[in-house]
PDB file of C-alpha atoms in Angstrom:
ATOM      1  CA  UNK A 224     -55.156   1.903 -30.353  1.00 54.00           C
ATOM      2  CA  UNK A 225     -52.156   3.414 -32.166  1.00 50.00           C
ATOM      3  CA  UNK A 226     -53.029   5.335 -35.300  1.00 54.00           C
ATOM      4  CA  UNK A 227     -50.849   5.084 -38.450  1.00 55.00           C
ATOM      5  CA  UNK A 228     -47.738   7.297 -38.304  1.00 56.00           C
ATOM      6  CA  UNK A 229     -48.450   8.055 -34.646  1.00 54.00           C
ATOM      7  CA  UNK A 230     -45.267   8.084 -32.533  1.00 54.00           C
ATOM      8  CA  UNK A 231     -45.307   6.131 -29.309  1.00 50.00           C
ATOM      9  CA  UNK A 232     -44.252   8.165 -26.303  1.00 52.00           C
ATOM     10  CA  UNK A 233     -41.170   6.682 -24.682  1.00 52.00           C
ATOM     11  CA  UNK A 234     -40.105   7.282 -21.091  1.00 47.00           C
ATOM     12  CA  UNK A 235     -37.304   9.780 -20.804  1.00 50.00           C
ATOM     13  CA  UNK A 236     -34.087   8.749 -19.126  1.00 44.00           C
ATOM     14  CA  UNK A 237     -32.578  11.559 -17.109  1.00 44.00           C
ATOM     15  CA  UNK A 238     -29.086  12.574 -18.142  1.00 45.00           C
ATOM     16  CA  UNK A 239     -28.814  15.210 -15.438  1.00 43.00           C
ATOM     17  CA  UNK A 240     -25.293  15.634 -14.086  1.00 46.00           C
ATOM     18  CA  UNK A 241     -26.767  15.352 -10.598  1.00 46.00           C
ATOM     19  CA  UNK A 242     -27.623  11.688 -11.181  1.00 44.00           C
ATOM     20  CA  UNK A 243     -25.604   9.784  -8.567  1.00 44.00           C
ATOM     21  CA  UNK A 244     -23.700   6.665  -9.476  1.00 44.00           C
ATOM     22  CA  UNK A 245     -24.003   3.735  -7.104  1.00 44.00           C
ATOM     23  CA  UNK A 246     -21.221   3.572  -4.525  1.00 45.00           C
ATOM     24  CA  UNK A 247     -18.629   0.917  -5.310  1.00 52.00           C
ATOM     25  CA  UNK A 248     -16.821  -0.859  -2.513  1.00 57.00           C
ATOM     26  CA  UNK A 249     -13.019  -1.172  -2.888  1.00 61.00           C
ATOM     27  CA  UNK A 250     -11.987  -4.553  -4.235  1.00 81.00           C
ATOM     28  CA  UNK A 251     -10.733  -7.048  -1.683  1.00 86.00           C
ATOM     29  CA  UNK A 252      -9.251 -10.483  -2.211  1.00 88.00           C
ATOM     30  CA  UNK A 253      -7.730 -12.167   0.795  1.00 91.00           C
ATOM     31  CA  UNK A 254      -4.143 -13.342   0.457  1.00 92.00           C
ATOM     32  CA  UNK A 255      -3.436 -16.689   2.066  1.00 92.00           C
ATOM     33  CA  UNK A 256      -0.412 -16.672   4.336  1.00 93.00           C
ATOM     34  CA  UNK A 257       1.614 -19.837   5.007  1.00 93.00           C
ATOM     35  CA  UNK A 258       0.767 -21.811   8.140  1.00 93.00           C
ATOM     36  CA  UNK A 259       2.465 -20.514  11.293  1.00 93.00           C
ATOM     37  CA  UNK A 260       3.587 -17.417   9.418  1.00 94.00           C
ATOM     38  CA  UNK A 261       6.041 -15.542  11.656  1.00 92.00           C
ATOM     39  CA  UNK A 262       8.937 -14.801   9.310  1.00 92.00           C
ATOM     40  CA  UNK A 263       9.607 -14.232   5.628  1.00 94.00           C
ATOM     41  CA  UNK A 264       9.722 -17.410   3.560  1.00 95.00           C
ATOM     42  CA  UNK A 265       9.923 -18.761  -0.003  1.00 95.00           C
ATOM     43  CA  UNK A 266       7.327 -21.298  -1.145  1.00 93.00           C
ATOM     44  CA  UNK A 267       6.628 -22.561  -4.664  1.00 89.00           C
ATOM     45  CA  UNK A 268       8.645 -19.740  -6.261  1.00 89.00           C
ATOM     46  CA  UNK A 269       6.627 -17.152  -4.330  1.00 94.00           C
ATOM     47  CA  UNK A 270       7.981 -14.867  -1.643  1.00 96.00           C
ATOM     48  CA  UNK A 271       5.920 -14.276   1.488  1.00 97.00           C
ATOM     49  CA  UNK A 272       7.354 -11.301   3.358  1.00 96.00           C
ATOM     50  CA  UNK A 273       6.512 -10.956   7.041  1.00 95.00           C
ATOM     51  CA  UNK A 274       5.930  -7.229   7.362  1.00 95.00           C
ATOM     52  CA  UNK A 275       5.908  -5.546  10.766  1.00 92.00           C
ATOM     53  CA  UNK A 276       4.681  -2.262   9.332  1.00 92.00           C
ATOM     54  CA  UNK A 277       4.091  -0.552   6.028  1.00 93.00           C
ATOM     55  CA  UNK A 278       4.146   3.032   4.812  1.00 92.00           C
ATOM     56  CA  UNK A 279       2.223   3.842   1.648  1.00 94.00           C
ATOM     57  CA  UNK A 280       3.338   7.407   1.176  1.00 92.00           C
ATOM     58  CA  UNK A 281       2.062   9.160   4.302  1.00 88.00           C
ATOM     59  CA  UNK A 282      -0.280   6.304   5.286  1.00 90.00           C
ATOM     60  CA  UNK A 283       1.295   4.173   8.034  1.00 89.00           C
ATOM     61  CA  UNK A 284      -0.356   0.843   8.639  1.00 91.00           C
ATOM     62  CA  UNK A 285       0.093  -2.880   9.298  1.00 93.00           C
ATOM     63  CA  UNK A 286      -0.955  -5.137   6.379  1.00 96.00           C
ATOM     64  CA  UNK A 287      -3.452  -7.928   6.933  1.00 96.00           C
ATOM     65  CA  UNK A 288      -1.773 -10.990   8.499  1.00 96.00           C
ATOM     66  CA  UNK A 289       1.527  -9.052   8.313  1.00 96.00           C
ATOM     67  CA  UNK A 290       1.763 -10.316   4.745  1.00 97.00           C
ATOM     68  CA  UNK A 291       3.317  -8.757   1.654  1.00 97.00           C
ATOM     69  CA  UNK A 292       3.492 -11.224  -1.235  1.00 97.00           C
ATOM     70  CA  UNK A 293       5.781 -11.122  -4.256  1.00 96.00           C
ATOM     71  CA  UNK A 294       4.819 -13.448  -7.085  1.00 91.00           C
ATOM     72  CA  UNK A 295       4.950 -13.490 -10.898  1.00 84.00           C
ATOM     73  CA  UNK A 296       6.515 -10.069 -11.113  1.00 91.00           C
ATOM     74  CA  UNK A 297       3.966  -8.324  -8.899  1.00 94.00           C
ATOM     75  CA  UNK A 298       3.628  -7.290  -5.265  1.00 96.00           C
ATOM     76  CA  UNK A 299       0.374  -7.650  -3.339  1.00 96.00           C
ATOM     77  CA  UNK A 300      -0.996  -6.909   0.130  1.00 97.00           C
ATOM     78  CA  UNK A 301      -4.196  -5.858   1.888  1.00 96.00           C
ATOM     79  CA  UNK A 302      -4.501  -2.931   4.285  1.00 95.00           C
ATOM     80  CA  UNK A 303      -7.308  -1.435   6.397  1.00 93.00           C
ATOM     81  CA  UNK A 304      -9.420   1.135   4.601  1.00 90.00           C
ATOM     82  CA  UNK A 305      -9.001   4.699   5.823  1.00 85.00           C
ATOM     83  CA  UNK A 306     -12.748   5.248   5.445  1.00 84.00           C
ATOM     84  CA  UNK A 307     -13.599   2.157   7.507  1.00 86.00           C
ATOM     85  CA  UNK A 308     -10.705   0.409   9.302  1.00 86.00           C
ATOM     86  CA  UNK A 309     -12.859  -2.682   9.842  1.00 89.00           C
ATOM     87  CA  UNK A 310     -12.703  -3.342   6.080  1.00 92.00           C
ATOM     88  CA  UNK A 311      -9.691  -4.400   4.045  1.00 94.00           C
ATOM     89  CA  UNK A 312      -8.579  -3.064   0.668  1.00 95.00           C
ATOM     90  CA  UNK A 313      -6.370  -5.103  -1.671  1.00 96.00           C
ATOM     91  CA  UNK A 314      -3.437  -3.455  -3.432  1.00 95.00           C
ATOM     92  CA  UNK A 315      -1.399  -5.058  -6.215  1.00 94.00           C
ATOM     93  CA  UNK A 316       0.986  -3.594  -8.760  1.00 94.00           C
ATOM     94  CA  UNK A 317       3.698  -4.771 -11.133  1.00 94.00           C
ATOM     95  CA  UNK A 318       7.317  -4.609 -10.020  1.00 93.00           C
ATOM     96  CA  UNK A 319       8.135  -3.309 -13.503  1.00 92.00           C
ATOM     97  CA  UNK A 320       6.156  -0.181 -12.555  1.00 92.00           C
ATOM     98  CA  UNK A 321       8.592   0.595  -9.734  1.00 94.00           C
ATOM     99  CA  UNK A 322      11.231   3.093 -10.818  1.00 92.00           C
ATOM    100  CA  UNK A 323      13.640   2.655  -7.936  1.00 93.00           C
ATOM    101  CA  UNK A 324      14.158   0.038  -5.194  1.00 95.00           C
ATOM    102  CA  UNK A 325      16.519   0.115  -2.227  1.00 95.00           C
ATOM    103  CA  UNK A 326      17.124  -2.593   0.369  1.00 95.00           C
ATOM    104  CA  UNK A 327      18.748  -2.539   3.783  1.00 94.00           C
ATOM    105  CA  UNK A 328      19.582  -5.620   5.849  1.00 91.00           C
ATOM    106  CA  UNK A 329      20.992  -5.521   9.348  1.00 82.00           C
ATOM    107  CA  UNK A 330      21.683  -8.464  11.599  1.00 67.00           C
ATOM    108  CA  UNK A 331      21.915  -8.475  15.366  1.00 56.00           C
ATOM    109  CA  UNK A 332      23.409 -11.729  16.565  1.00 50.00           C
ATOM    110  CA  UNK A 333      22.025 -11.524  20.102  1.00 45.00           C
ATOM    111  CA  UNK A 334      18.854  -9.466  19.587  1.00 43.00           C
ATOM    112  CA  UNK A 335      17.069 -10.432  16.364  1.00 47.00           C
ATOM    113  CA  UNK A 336      14.031  -8.351  17.372  1.00 52.00           C
ATOM    114  CA  UNK A 337      16.227  -5.265  17.117  1.00 53.00           C
ATOM    115  CA  UNK A 338      17.357  -6.043  13.597  1.00 62.00           C
ATOM    116  CA  UNK A 339      16.201  -3.679  10.884  1.00 81.00           C
ATOM    117  CA  UNK A 340      15.417  -4.994   7.438  1.00 93.00           C
ATOM    118  CA  UNK A 341      13.829  -2.424   5.154  1.00 94.00           C
ATOM    119  CA  UNK A 342      12.560  -2.361   1.601  1.00 95.00           C
ATOM    120  CA  UNK A 343      12.159   1.052  -0.050  1.00 96.00           C
ATOM    121  CA  UNK A 344      10.069   1.251  -3.234  1.00 95.00           C
ATOM    122  CA  UNK A 345       9.426   4.276  -5.425  1.00 95.00           C
ATOM    123  CA  UNK A 346       6.587   3.493  -7.867  1.00 94.00           C
ATOM    124  CA  UNK A 347       6.101   5.314 -11.155  1.00 93.00           C
ATOM    125  CA  UNK A 348       3.771   8.293 -11.250  1.00 92.00           C
ATOM    126  CA  UNK A 349       1.010   6.258 -12.895  1.00 93.00           C
ATOM    127  CA  UNK A 350       1.338   3.504 -10.286  1.00 93.00           C
ATOM    128  CA  UNK A 351       1.084   6.073  -7.503  1.00 94.00           C
ATOM    129  CA  UNK A 352      -2.127   7.394  -9.044  1.00 93.00           C
ATOM    130  CA  UNK A 353      -3.539   3.870  -9.283  1.00 93.00           C
ATOM    131  CA  UNK A 354      -2.718   3.097  -5.648  1.00 93.00           C
ATOM    132  CA  UNK A 355      -4.232   6.428  -4.537  1.00 93.00           C
ATOM    133  CA  UNK A 356      -7.398   5.587  -6.456  1.00 92.00           C
ATOM    134  CA  UNK A 357      -7.647   2.137  -4.847  1.00 93.00           C
ATOM    135  CA  UNK A 358      -7.177   3.544  -1.346  1.00 92.00           C
ATOM    136  CA  UNK A 359      -9.337   6.615  -1.898  1.00 90.00           C
ATOM    137  CA  UNK A 360      -6.492   9.110  -1.490  1.00 89.00           C
ATOM    138  CA  UNK A 361      -7.555  12.346  -3.200  1.00 84.00           C
ATOM    139  CA  UNK A 362      -6.377  15.069  -0.827  1.00 76.00           C
ATOM    140  CA  UNK A 363      -2.672  15.911  -0.907  1.00 75.00           C
ATOM    141  CA  UNK A 364      -3.049  17.553   2.508  1.00 75.00           C
ATOM    142  CA  UNK A 365      -4.006  14.163   3.938  1.00 79.00           C
ATOM    143  CA  UNK A 366      -2.875  10.630   3.086  1.00 85.00           C
ATOM    144  CA  UNK A 367      -1.194  10.554  -0.312  1.00 90.00           C
ATOM    145  CA  UNK A 368       1.363   8.766  -2.480  1.00 92.00           C
ATOM    146  CA  UNK A 369       3.127  10.783  -5.172  1.00 92.00           C
ATOM    147  CA  UNK A 370       6.640  10.037  -6.385  1.00 90.00           C
ATOM    148  CA  UNK A 371       6.995  13.644  -7.595  1.00 89.00           C
ATOM    149  CA  UNK A 372       5.776  15.285  -4.388  1.00 89.00           C
ATOM    150  CA  UNK A 373       7.859  17.898  -2.593  1.00 89.00           C
ATOM    151  CA  UNK A 374       6.687  16.291   0.641  1.00 88.00           C
ATOM    152  CA  UNK A 375       9.131  13.424   1.162  1.00 89.00           C
ATOM    153  CA  UNK A 376       6.657  11.525   3.333  1.00 88.00           C
ATOM    154  CA  UNK A 377       4.515  10.994   0.216  1.00 90.00           C
ATOM    155  CA  UNK A 378       7.138   9.865  -2.285  1.00 91.00           C
ATOM    156  CA  UNK A 379       7.533   6.130  -1.701  1.00 93.00           C
ATOM    157  CA  UNK A 380       6.639   2.875   0.003  1.00 96.00           C
ATOM    158  CA  UNK A 381       8.591   1.581   3.002  1.00 95.00           C
ATOM    159  CA  UNK A 382       8.212  -2.051   4.025  1.00 96.00           C
ATOM    160  CA  UNK A 383       9.550  -2.813   7.504  1.00 94.00           C
ATOM    161  CA  UNK A 384      10.523  -6.481   7.602  1.00 93.00           C
ATOM    162  CA  UNK A 385      11.908  -6.388  11.132  1.00 86.00           C
ATOM    163  CA  UNK A 386      14.495  -9.097  11.713  1.00 79.00           C
ATOM    164  CA  UNK A 387      12.785 -11.778   9.659  1.00 67.00           C
ATOM    165  CA  UNK A 388      14.777 -11.881   6.401  1.00 88.00           C
ATOM    166  CA  UNK A 389      17.065 -14.867   5.880  1.00 91.00           C
ATOM    167  CA  UNK A 390      19.738 -15.144   3.190  1.00 91.00           C
ATOM    168  CA  UNK A 391      17.500 -17.200   0.893  1.00 94.00           C
ATOM    169  CA  UNK A 392      14.845 -14.480   0.887  1.00 94.00           C
ATOM    170  CA  UNK A 393      17.477 -11.779   0.419  1.00 93.00           C
ATOM    171  CA  UNK A 394      18.830 -13.628  -2.619  1.00 93.00           C
ATOM    172  CA  UNK A 395      15.305 -13.933  -4.059  1.00 94.00           C
ATOM    173  CA  UNK A 396      14.670 -10.208  -3.617  1.00 93.00           C
ATOM    174  CA  UNK A 397      18.008  -9.331  -5.180  1.00 91.00           C
ATOM    175  CA  UNK A 398      17.217 -11.490  -8.210  1.00 91.00           C
ATOM    176  CA  UNK A 399      13.587 -10.458  -8.697  1.00 92.00           C
ATOM    177  CA  UNK A 400      13.683  -6.778  -7.794  1.00 90.00           C
ATOM    178  CA  UNK A 401      15.203  -5.240 -10.892  1.00 82.00           C
ATOM    179  CA  UNK A 402      17.749  -2.480 -10.380  1.00 80.00           C
ATOM    180  CA  UNK A 403      17.560  -2.826  -6.602  1.00 91.00           C
ATOM    181  CA  UNK A 404      20.351  -1.223  -4.594  1.00 93.00           C
ATOM    182  CA  UNK A 405      21.551  -2.357  -1.189  1.00 93.00           C
ATOM    183  CA  UNK A 406      22.247   0.698   0.974  1.00 93.00           C
ATOM    184  CA  UNK A 407      24.100   1.252   4.238  1.00 92.00           C
ATOM    185  CA  UNK A 408      22.667   2.076   7.666  1.00 90.00           C
ATOM    186  CA  UNK A 409      23.336   5.810   7.362  1.00 92.00           C
ATOM    187  CA  UNK A 410      21.347   6.185   4.147  1.00 93.00           C
ATOM    188  CA  UNK A 411      18.520   3.932   5.376  1.00 92.00           C
ATOM    189  CA  UNK A 412      18.223   5.914   8.591  1.00 90.00           C
ATOM    190  CA  UNK A 413      18.219   9.187   6.658  1.00 91.00           C
ATOM    191  CA  UNK A 414      15.398   8.010   4.373  1.00 92.00           C
ATOM    192  CA  UNK A 415      13.271   6.793   7.288  1.00 89.00           C
ATOM    193  CA  UNK A 416      13.685   9.999   9.302  1.00 88.00           C
ATOM    194  CA  UNK A 417      13.222  12.417   6.411  1.00 87.00           C
ATOM    195  CA  UNK A 418      10.120  10.615   5.188  1.00 87.00           C
ATOM    196  CA  UNK A 419       8.316  10.444   8.532  1.00 84.00           C
ATOM    197  CA  UNK A 420       4.658  11.330   7.934  1.00 75.00           C
ATOM    198  CA  UNK A 421       2.822  13.962   9.904  1.00 65.00           C
ATOM    199  CA  UNK A 422       0.684  13.109  12.897  1.00 63.00           C
ATOM    200  CA  UNK A 423      -1.669  10.357  11.698  1.00 57.00           C
ATOM    201  CA  UNK A 424      -4.702  11.708  13.568  1.00 63.00           C
ATOM    202  CA  UNK A 425      -4.203  15.072  11.860  1.00 58.00           C
ATOM    203  CA  UNK A 426      -4.104  13.361   8.453  1.00 52.00           C
ATOM    204  CA  UNK A 427      -7.266  11.436   9.324  1.00 55.00           C
ATOM    205  CA  UNK A 428      -9.076  14.678  10.185  1.00 58.00           C
ATOM    206  CA  UNK A 429      -8.050  16.149   6.838  1.00 50.00           C
ATOM    207  CA  UNK A 430      -9.092  12.959   5.050  1.00 48.00           C
ATOM    208  CA  UNK A 431     -12.475  12.779   6.750  1.00 51.00           C
ATOM    209  CA  UNK A 432     -13.466  14.781   9.862  1.00 45.00           C
ATOM    210  CA  UNK A 433     -15.955  12.039  10.780  1.00 45.00           C
ATOM    211  CA  UNK A 434     -13.113   9.527  11.173  1.00 44.00           C
ATOM    212  CA  UNK A 435     -11.096  11.603  13.653  1.00 43.00           C
ATOM    213  CA  UNK A 436     -10.512   9.810  16.938  1.00 44.00           C
ATOM    214  CA  UNK A 437     -11.957   6.524  15.626  1.00 42.00           C
ATOM    215  CA  UNK A 438      -8.829   4.866  14.315  1.00 42.00           C
ATOM    216  CA  UNK A 439      -5.790   3.290  15.941  1.00 37.00           C
ATOM    217  CA  UNK A 440      -2.474   3.367  14.151  1.00 38.00           C
ATOM    218  CA  UNK A 441       0.169   0.780  14.954  1.00 41.00           C
ATOM    219  CA  UNK A 442       3.076   2.392  13.136  1.00 40.00           C
TER     220      UNK A 442
END
């Protein structure tokens, strides 16, 4: 029985800095690709880019279903997690947060598979930080994306569209990618070569020693 003016003992909630927060899985929302998706296409004012490979800074990968989607002023795709390549992580950011965009289109009349169509994007510093957070990039000696980095392999995003970009898609990209610049083969080749990331297995070991030797890179 509680006496008058007697305080009731309440359980103490620990505020120790060692209290661990529950682990949160990266957000993932599957993007639906068009049926029989083998080349870039426009549908319902949305652009579905067929992407052969993708570089997010120094992270080289193939997006899920080879799909990069541009819609309502944003770009979206899903890529395998570095921590667990069996899981996908969704990435989306506004095109207005991209400081610089360059495009390169090359046609080969007889060998379309040898055509090179490339999209170079250089996100703002804040966008780079957001993408790094989504993908779990925290070590600049490993996978990283930083537009201000001295390491050129970390400064931008390269989308390899192969030979799958028709004139309709090119016109859409020109109209919707603000301040985009179409560059020649010499400049495109220079960017690709100078931004080549280090050995991917080495970057995996620096990201997480437990992942070394357990991942296959297609780029």
